[in-house]
Short mmCIF file of C-alpha atoms (C1' of nucleotides) in Angstrom, two decimals:
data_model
loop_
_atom_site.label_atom_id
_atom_site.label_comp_id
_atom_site.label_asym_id
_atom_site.label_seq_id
_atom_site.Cartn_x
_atom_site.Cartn_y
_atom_site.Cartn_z
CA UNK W 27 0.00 0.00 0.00
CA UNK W 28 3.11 2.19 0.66
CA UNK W 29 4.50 2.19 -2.38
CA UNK W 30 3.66 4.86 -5.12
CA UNK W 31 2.26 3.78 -7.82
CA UNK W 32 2.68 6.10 -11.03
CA UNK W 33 -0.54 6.98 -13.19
CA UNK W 34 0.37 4.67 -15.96
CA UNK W 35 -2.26 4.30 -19.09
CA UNK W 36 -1.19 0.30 -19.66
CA UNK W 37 -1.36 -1.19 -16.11
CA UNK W 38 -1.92 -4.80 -16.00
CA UNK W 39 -2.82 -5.03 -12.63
CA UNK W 40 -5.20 -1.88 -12.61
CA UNK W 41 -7.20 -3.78 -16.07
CA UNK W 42 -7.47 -6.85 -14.05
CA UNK W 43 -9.27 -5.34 -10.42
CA UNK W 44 -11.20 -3.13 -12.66
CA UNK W 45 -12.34 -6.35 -14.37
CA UNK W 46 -12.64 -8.31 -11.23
CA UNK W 47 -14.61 -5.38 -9.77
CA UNK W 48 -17.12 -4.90 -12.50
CA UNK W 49 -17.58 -8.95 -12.48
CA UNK W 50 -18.43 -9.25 -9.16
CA UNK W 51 -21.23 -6.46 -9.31
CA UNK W 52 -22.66 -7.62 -12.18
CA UNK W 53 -22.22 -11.25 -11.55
CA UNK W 54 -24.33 -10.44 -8.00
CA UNK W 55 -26.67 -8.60 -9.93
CA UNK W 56 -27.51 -10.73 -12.92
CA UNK W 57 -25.96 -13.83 -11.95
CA UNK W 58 -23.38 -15.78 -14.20
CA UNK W 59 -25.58 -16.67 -16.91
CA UNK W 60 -27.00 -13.52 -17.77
CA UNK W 61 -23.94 -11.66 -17.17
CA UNK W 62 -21.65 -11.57 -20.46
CA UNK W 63 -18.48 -11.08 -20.92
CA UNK W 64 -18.81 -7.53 -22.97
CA UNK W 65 -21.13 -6.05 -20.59
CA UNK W 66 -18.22 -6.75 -17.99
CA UNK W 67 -15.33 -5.49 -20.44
CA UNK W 68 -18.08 -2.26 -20.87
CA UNK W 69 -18.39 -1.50 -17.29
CA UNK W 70 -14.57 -2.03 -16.48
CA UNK W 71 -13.42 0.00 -19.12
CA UNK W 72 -11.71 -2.72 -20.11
CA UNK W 73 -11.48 -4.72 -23.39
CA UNK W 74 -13.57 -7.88 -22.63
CA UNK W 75 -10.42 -10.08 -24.46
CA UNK W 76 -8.22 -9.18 -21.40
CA UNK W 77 -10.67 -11.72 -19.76
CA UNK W 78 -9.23 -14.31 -21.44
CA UNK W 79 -5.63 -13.06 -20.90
CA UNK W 80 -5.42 -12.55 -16.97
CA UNK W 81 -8.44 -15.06 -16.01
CA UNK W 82 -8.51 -17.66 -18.67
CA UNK W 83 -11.69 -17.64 -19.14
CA UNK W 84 -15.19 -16.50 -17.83
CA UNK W 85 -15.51 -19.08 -15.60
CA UNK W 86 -12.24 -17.90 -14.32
CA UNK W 87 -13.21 -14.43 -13.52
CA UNK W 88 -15.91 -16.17 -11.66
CA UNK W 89 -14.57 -18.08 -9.22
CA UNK W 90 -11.60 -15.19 -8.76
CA UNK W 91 -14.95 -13.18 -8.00
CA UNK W 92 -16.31 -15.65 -5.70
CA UNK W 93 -13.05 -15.61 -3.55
CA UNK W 94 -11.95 -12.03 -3.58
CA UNK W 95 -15.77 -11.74 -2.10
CA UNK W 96 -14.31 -13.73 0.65
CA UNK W 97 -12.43 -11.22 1.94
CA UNK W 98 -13.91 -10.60 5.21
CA UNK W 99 -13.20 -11.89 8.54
CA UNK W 100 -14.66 -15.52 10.76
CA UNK W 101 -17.82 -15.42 9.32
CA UNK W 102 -20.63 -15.65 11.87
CA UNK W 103 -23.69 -17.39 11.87
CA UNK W 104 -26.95 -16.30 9.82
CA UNK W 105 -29.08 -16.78 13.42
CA UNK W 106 -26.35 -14.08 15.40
CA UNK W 107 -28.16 -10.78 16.15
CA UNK W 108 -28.01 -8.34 13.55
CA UNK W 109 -26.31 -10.91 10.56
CA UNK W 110 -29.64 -11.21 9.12
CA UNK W 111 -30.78 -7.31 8.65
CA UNK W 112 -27.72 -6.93 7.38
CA UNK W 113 -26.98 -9.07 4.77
CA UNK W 114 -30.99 -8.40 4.09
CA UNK W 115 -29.86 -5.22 3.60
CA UNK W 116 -26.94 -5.25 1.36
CA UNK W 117 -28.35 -8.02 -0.85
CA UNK W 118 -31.28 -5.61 -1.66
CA UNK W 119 -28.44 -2.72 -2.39
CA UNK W 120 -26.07 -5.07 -4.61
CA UNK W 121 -28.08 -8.26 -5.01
CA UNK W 122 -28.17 -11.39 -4.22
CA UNK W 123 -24.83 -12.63 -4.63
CA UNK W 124 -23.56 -15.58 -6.78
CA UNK W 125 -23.25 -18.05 -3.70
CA UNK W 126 -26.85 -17.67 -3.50
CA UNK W 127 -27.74 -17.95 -6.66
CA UNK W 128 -25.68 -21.09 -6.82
CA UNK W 129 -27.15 -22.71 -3.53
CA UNK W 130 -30.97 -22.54 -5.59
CA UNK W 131 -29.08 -23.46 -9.43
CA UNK W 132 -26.77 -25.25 -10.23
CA UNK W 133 -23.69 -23.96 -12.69
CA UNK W 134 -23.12 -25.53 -15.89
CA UNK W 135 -19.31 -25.27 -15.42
CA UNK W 136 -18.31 -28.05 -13.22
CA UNK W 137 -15.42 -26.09 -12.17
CA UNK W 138 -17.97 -23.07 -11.35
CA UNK W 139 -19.87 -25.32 -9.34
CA UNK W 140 -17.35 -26.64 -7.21
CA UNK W 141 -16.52 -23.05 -6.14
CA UNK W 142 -19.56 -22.21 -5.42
CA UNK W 143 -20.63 -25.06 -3.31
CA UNK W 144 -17.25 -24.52 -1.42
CA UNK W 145 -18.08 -20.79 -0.45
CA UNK W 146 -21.78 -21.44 0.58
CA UNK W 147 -20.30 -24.26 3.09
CA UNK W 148 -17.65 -22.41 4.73
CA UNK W 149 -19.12 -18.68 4.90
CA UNK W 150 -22.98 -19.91 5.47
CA UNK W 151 -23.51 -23.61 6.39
CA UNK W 152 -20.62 -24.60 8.71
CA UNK W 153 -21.19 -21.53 10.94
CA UNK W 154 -24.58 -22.45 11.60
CA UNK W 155 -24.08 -26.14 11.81
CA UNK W 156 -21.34 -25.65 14.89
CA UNK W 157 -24.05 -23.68 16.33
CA UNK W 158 -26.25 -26.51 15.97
CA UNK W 159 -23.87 -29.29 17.28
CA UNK W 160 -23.83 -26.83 20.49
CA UNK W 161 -27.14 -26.73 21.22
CA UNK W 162 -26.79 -30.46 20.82
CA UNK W 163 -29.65 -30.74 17.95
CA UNK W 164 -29.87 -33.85 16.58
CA UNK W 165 -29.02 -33.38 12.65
CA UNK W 166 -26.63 -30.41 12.32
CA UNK W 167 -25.36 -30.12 8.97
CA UNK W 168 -28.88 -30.88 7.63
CA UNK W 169 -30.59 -28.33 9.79
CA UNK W 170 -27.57 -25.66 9.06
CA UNK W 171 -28.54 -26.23 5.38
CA UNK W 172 -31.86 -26.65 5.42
CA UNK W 173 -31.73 -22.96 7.13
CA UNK W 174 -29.24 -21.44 4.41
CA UNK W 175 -31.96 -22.87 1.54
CA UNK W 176 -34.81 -21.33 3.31
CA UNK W 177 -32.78 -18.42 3.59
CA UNK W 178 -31.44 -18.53 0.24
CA UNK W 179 -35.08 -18.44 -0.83
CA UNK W 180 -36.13 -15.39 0.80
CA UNK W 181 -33.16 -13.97 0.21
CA UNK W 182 -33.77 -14.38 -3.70
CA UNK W 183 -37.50 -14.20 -3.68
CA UNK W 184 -36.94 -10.41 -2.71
CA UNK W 185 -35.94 -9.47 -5.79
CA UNK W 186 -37.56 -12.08 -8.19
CA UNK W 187 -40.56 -10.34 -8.89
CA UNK W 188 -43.20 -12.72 -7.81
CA UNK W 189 -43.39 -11.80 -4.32
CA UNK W 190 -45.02 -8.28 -3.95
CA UNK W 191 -45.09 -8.12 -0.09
CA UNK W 192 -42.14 -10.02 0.21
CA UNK W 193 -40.17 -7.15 -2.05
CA UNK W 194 -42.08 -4.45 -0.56
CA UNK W 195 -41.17 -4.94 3.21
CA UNK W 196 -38.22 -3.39 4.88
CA UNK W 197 -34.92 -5.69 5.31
CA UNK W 198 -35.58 -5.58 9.10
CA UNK W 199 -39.22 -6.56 9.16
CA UNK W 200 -37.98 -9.15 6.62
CA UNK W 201 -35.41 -9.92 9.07
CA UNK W 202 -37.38 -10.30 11.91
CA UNK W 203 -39.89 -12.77 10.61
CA UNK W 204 -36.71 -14.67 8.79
CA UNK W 205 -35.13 -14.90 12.37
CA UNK W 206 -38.66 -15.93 13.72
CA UNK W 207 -38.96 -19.01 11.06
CA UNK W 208 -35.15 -19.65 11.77
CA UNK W 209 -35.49 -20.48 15.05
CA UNK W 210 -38.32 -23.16 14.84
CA UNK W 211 -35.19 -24.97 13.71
CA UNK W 212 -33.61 -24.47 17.30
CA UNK W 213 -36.48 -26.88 18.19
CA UNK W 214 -35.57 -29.90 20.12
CA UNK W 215 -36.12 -33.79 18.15
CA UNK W 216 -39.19 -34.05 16.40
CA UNK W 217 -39.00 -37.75 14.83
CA UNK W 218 -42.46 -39.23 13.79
CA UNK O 6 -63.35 -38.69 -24.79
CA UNK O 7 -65.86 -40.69 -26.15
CA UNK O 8 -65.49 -39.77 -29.88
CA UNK O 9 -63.63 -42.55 -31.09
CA UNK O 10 -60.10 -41.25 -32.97
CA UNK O 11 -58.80 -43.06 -35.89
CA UNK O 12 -54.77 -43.09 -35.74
CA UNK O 13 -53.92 -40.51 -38.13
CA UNK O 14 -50.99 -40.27 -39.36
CA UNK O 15 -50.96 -36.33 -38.81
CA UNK O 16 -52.58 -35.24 -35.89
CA UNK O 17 -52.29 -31.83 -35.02
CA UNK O 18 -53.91 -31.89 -31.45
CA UNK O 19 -51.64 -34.88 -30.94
CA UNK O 20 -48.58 -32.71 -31.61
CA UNK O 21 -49.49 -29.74 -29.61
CA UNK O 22 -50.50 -32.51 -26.20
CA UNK O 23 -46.90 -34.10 -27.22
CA UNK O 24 -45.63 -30.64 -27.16
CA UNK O 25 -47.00 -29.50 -23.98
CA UNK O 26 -45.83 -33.19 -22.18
CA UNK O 27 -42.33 -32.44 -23.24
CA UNK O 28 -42.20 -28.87 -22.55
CA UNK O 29 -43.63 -29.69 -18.90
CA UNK O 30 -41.05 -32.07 -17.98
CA UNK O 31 -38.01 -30.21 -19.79
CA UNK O 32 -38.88 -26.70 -18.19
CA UNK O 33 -39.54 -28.67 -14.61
CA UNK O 34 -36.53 -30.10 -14.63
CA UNK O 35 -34.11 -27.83 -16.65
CA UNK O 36 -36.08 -24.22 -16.48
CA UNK O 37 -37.02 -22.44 -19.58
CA UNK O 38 -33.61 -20.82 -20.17
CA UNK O 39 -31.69 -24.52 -20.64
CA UNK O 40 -34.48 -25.87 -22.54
CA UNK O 41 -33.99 -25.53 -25.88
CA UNK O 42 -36.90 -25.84 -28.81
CA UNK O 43 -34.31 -28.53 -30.50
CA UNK O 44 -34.91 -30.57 -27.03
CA UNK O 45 -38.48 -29.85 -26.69
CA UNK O 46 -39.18 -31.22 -30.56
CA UNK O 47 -36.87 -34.18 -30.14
CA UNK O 48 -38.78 -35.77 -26.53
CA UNK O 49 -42.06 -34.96 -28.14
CA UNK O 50 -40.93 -36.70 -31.46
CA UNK O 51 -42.10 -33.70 -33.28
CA UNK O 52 -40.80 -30.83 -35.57
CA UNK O 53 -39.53 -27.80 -32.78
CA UNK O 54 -41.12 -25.47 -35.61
CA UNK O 55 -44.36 -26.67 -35.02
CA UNK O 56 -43.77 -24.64 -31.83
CA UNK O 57 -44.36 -21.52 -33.49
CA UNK O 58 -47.35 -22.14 -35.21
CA UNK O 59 -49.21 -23.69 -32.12
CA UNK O 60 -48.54 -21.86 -29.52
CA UNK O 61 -46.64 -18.80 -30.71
CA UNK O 62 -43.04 -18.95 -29.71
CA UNK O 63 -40.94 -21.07 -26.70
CA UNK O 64 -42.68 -18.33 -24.37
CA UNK O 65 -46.03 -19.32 -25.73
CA UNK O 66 -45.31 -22.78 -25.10
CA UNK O 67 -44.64 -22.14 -21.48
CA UNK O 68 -47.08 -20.26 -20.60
CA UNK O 69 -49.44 -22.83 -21.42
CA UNK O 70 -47.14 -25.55 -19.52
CA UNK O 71 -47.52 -23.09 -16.72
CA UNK O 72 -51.61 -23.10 -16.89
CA UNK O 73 -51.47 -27.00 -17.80
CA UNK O 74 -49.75 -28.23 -14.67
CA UNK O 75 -52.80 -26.62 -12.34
CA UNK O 76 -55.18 -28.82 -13.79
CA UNK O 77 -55.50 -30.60 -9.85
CA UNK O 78 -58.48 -29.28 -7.51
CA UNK O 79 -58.35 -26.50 -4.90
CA UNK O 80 -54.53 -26.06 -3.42
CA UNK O 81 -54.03 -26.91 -0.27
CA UNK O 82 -51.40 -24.69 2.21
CA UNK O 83 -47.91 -26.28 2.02
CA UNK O 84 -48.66 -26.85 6.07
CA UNK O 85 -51.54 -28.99 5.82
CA UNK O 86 -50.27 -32.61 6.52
CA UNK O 87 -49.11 -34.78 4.30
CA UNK O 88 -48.96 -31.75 1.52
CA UNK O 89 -44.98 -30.87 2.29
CA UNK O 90 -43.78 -34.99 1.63
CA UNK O 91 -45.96 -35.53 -1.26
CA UNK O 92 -44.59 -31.87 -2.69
CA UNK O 93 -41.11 -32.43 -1.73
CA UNK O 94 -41.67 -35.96 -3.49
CA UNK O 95 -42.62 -35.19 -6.32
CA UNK O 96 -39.98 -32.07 -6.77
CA UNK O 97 -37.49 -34.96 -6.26
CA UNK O 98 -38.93 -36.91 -8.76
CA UNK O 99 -39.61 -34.71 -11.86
CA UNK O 100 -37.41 -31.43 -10.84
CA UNK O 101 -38.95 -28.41 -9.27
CA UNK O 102 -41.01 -27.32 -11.48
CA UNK O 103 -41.23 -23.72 -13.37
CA UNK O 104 -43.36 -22.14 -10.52
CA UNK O 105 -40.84 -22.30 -7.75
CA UNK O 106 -37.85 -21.44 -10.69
CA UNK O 107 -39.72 -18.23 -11.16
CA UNK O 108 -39.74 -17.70 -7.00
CA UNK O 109 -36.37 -17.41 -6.90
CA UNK O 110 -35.31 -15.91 -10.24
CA UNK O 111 -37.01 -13.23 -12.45
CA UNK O 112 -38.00 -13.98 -16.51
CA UNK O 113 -36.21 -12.00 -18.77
CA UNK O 114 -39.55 -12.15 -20.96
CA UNK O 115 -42.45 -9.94 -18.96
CA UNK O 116 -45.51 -12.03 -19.98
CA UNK O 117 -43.69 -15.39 -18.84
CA UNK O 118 -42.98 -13.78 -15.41
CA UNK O 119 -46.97 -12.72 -14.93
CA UNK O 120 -48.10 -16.26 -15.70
CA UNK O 121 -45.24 -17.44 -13.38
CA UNK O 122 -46.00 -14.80 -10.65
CA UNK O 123 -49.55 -15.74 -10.89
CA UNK O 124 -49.36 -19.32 -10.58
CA UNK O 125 -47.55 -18.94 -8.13
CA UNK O 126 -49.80 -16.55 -5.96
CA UNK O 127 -52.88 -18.30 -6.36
CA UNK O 128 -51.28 -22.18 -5.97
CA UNK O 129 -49.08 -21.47 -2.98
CA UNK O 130 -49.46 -18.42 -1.69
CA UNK O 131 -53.04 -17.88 -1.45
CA UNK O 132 -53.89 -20.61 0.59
CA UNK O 133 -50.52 -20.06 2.81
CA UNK O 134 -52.28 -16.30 3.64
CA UNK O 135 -55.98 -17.86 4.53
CA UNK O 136 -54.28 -19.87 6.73
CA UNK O 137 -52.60 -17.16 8.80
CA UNK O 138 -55.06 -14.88 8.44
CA UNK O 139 -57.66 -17.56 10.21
CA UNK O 140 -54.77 -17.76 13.08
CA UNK O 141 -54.88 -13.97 13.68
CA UNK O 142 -51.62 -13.68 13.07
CA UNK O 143 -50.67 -10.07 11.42
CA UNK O 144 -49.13 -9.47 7.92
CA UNK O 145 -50.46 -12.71 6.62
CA UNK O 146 -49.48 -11.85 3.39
CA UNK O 147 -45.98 -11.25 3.97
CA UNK O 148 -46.12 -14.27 6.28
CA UNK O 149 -47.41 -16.66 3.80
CA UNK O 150 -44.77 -15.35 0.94
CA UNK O 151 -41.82 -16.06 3.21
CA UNK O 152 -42.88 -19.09 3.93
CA UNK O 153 -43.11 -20.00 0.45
CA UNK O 154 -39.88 -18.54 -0.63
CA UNK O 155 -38.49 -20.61 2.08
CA UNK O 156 -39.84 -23.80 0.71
CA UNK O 157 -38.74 -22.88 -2.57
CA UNK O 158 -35.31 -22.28 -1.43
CA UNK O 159 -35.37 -25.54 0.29
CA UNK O 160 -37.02 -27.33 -2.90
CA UNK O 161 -34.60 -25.76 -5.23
CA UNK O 162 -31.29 -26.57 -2.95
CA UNK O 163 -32.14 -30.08 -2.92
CA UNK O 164 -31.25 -30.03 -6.57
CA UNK O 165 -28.62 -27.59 -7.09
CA UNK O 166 -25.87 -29.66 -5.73
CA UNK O 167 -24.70 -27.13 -3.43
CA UNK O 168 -25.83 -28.94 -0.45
CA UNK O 169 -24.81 -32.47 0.81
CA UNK O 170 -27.07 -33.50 3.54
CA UNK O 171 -29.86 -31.74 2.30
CA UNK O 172 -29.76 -33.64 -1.53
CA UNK O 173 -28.92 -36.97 0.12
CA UNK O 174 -31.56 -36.94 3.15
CA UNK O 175 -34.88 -38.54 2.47
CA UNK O 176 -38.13 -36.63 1.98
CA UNK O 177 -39.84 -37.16 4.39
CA UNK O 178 -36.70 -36.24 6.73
CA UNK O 179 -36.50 -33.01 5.12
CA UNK O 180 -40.23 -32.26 5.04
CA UNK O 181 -40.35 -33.19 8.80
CA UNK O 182 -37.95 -30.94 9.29
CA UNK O 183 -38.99 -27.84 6.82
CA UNK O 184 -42.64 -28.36 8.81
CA UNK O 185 -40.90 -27.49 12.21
CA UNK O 186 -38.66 -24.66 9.99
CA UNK O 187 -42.24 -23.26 8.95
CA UNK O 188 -44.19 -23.35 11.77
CA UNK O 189 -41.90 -20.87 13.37
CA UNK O 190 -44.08 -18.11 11.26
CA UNK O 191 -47.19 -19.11 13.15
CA UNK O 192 -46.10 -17.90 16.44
CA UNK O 193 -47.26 -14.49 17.61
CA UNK O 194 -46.35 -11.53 16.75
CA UNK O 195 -42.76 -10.14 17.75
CA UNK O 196 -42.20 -6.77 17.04
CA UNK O 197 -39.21 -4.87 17.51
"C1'" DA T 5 17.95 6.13 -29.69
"C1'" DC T 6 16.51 1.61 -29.96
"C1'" DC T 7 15.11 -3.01 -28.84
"C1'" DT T 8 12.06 -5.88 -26.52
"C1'" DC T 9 8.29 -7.27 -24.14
"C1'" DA T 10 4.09 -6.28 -21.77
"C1'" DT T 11 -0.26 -4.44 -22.67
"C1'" DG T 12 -4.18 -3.17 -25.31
"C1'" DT T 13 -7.29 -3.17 -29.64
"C1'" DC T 14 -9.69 -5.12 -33.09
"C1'" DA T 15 -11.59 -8.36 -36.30
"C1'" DT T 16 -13.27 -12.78 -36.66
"C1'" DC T 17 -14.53 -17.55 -35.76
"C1'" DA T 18 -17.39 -21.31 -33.91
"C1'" DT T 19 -21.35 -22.37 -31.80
"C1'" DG T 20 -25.96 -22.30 -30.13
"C1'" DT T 21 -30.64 -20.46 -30.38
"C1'" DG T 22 -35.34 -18.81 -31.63
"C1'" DT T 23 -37.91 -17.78 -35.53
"C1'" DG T 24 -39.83 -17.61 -40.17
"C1'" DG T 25 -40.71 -19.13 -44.77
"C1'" DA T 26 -40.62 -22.19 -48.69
"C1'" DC T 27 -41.88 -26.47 -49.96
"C1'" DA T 28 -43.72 -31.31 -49.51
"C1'" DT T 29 -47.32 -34.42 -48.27
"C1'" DC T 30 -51.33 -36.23 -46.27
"C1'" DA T 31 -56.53 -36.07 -45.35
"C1'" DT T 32 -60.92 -34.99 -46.65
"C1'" DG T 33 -65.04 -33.41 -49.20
"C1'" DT T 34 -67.16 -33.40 -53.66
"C1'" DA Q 14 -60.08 -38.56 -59.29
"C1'" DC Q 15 -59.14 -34.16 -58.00
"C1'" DA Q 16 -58.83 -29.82 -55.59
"C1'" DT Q 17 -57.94 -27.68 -51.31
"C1'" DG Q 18 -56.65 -26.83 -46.89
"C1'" DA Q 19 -54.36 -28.75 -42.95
"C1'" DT Q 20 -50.21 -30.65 -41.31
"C1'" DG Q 21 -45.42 -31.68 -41.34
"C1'" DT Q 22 -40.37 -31.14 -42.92
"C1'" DC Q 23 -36.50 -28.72 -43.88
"C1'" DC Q 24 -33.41 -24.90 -44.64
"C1'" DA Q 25 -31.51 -20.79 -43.40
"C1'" DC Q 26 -31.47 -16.30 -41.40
"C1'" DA Q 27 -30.39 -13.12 -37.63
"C1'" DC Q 28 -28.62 -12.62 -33.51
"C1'" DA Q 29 -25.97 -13.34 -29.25
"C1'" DT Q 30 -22.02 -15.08 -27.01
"C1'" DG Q 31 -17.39 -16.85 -25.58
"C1'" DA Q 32 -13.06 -17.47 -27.31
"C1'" DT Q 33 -8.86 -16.72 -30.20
"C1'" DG Q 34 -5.18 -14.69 -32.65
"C1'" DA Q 35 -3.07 -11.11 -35.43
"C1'" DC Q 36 -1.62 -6.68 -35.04
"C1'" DA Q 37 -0.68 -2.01 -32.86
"C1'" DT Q 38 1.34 0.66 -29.24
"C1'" DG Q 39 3.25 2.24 -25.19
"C1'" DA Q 40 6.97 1.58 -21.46
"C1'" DG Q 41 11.32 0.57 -19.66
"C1'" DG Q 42 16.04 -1.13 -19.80
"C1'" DT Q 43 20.61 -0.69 -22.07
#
DNA sequence: ACCTCATGTCATCATGTGTGGACATCATGT
DNA sequence: ACATGATGTCCACACATGATGACATGAGGT
């Protein structure tokens, strides 16, 4: 960060976070399919072929997208007070998210998928799941994903445009209900 | 259906039926973006231009899947029992259908998401909100459409392979469990 | 000043997709 | 038997999209 770096009109690294940038907006947005590669060169201000060059491919960009998202700290659970209203919150500012997306659809791209699956385990299921285990619920990882789906849903159903009072409440009332259907997961054993 | 039908060698209300069947389990299990008319024609063992001049274009074609598949009685709510297995069942079976697809992701084309909102409003939603609203419980409405984004979510994850518990447990595990995960929205109110 | 390589630009290809139209062929009434 | 309309088949267009490679151009070392 110390280091000065000169104004320099070819900079390699600059083209590839302005790509990376743009990608992961529009990617969280639109998702992966509906996302192309021109609309991402476009909003970069980048030629779309330096894709290619720096990230292989589009699929590339992707997953660098998915894990520069990543960069956060411990990521608590979805069920800790105030996790919910916010990330509520920002996905109606910037969207949903690809991990989201990708816990409701699967990717085409194997490698796309793999990515995917791994960031929706460690940043939203495994959280929840050790919370689970310590409240000594019978179940834990299937609980901890059964609440990311439902979450997922809502989540996604904000902005799908079939839900009109679903889009038209406010993240926290949203929040508080989704915290309120959460918890009849914190239930003790119900086996028929 | 008593009217006795030669087998004709062309059969234009056979086509469009053969049409519809195909299109119905292709856009269940695929969605209407990764079906193709090339894959509709070939399962129906018809010409995919026949498309066009029965029902209009691909859109055409699914909007009428859309309005084909409710051809059952009066909807129940997703918490009356025995509905969530049979549901979660079938979604297993045959893919989750266009409705929920639509839940969680907008149409690009406008008049496919209105039949698609619809649908899904009067088959799920509808009956979710009667429900609540007999209960007393406020903001039915937003009540019954996060419960059914929820069970979307949870429908749609089973499938995506981004979850490992939740695609391998049984359904009636997972319905048992998605039950207890709903019925948290029929507690009283809890305002902030 | 010049050489060399990184960086950027552009044209183009290969492929997939929905749609429309031209043509063939069968069924049916007279 | 024949005419006519319904039905089916096939080809090809127009468009979008991801990828590739040839070429231009700027920057930095010597």
């Amino acid at each position: 960060m110390g280091t000065v770096t000169p104004l320099r009109r070819r900079d390699a690294a600059r083209s590839r976070e302005q790509l990376l940038d743009a990608a992961t907006v529009l990617f969280a947005e639109r998702g992966f399919d509906r996302t192309t590669v021109r609309e991402i060169g476009e909003k970069a201000g980048v030629d779309p072929a330096l894709i290619a060059r720096y990230y292989g491919s589009k699929t590339g960009l992707y997953i660098a997208a998915l894990h520069a998202e990543t960069g956060d700290e411990v990521p608590p659970d979805l069920l800790q007070h105030g996790r919910m209203t916010r990330l509520l919150g920002r996905v109606s500012r910037r969207g949903a998210g690809p991990v989201f997306q990708a816990a409701v659809r699967a990717h085409d791209d194997a490698s796309a998928q793999d990515a995917a699956r791994a960031e929706l385990q460690a940043r939203l299921v495994e959280p929840l799941r050790v919370r689970f285990e310590a409240k000594g619920l019978d179940r834990p990882r299937l609980r901890a994903e059964l609440a990311v789906a439902a979450f997922a849903g809502i989540a996604l159903g904000r902005g799908a445009g079939a839900f009109d009072a679903l889009a038209d409440a406010g993240p926290d009332d949203v929040a508080a209900l989704t915290e309120q259907l959460l918890q009849g997961l914190e239930a003790p054993v119900n086996r028929g």
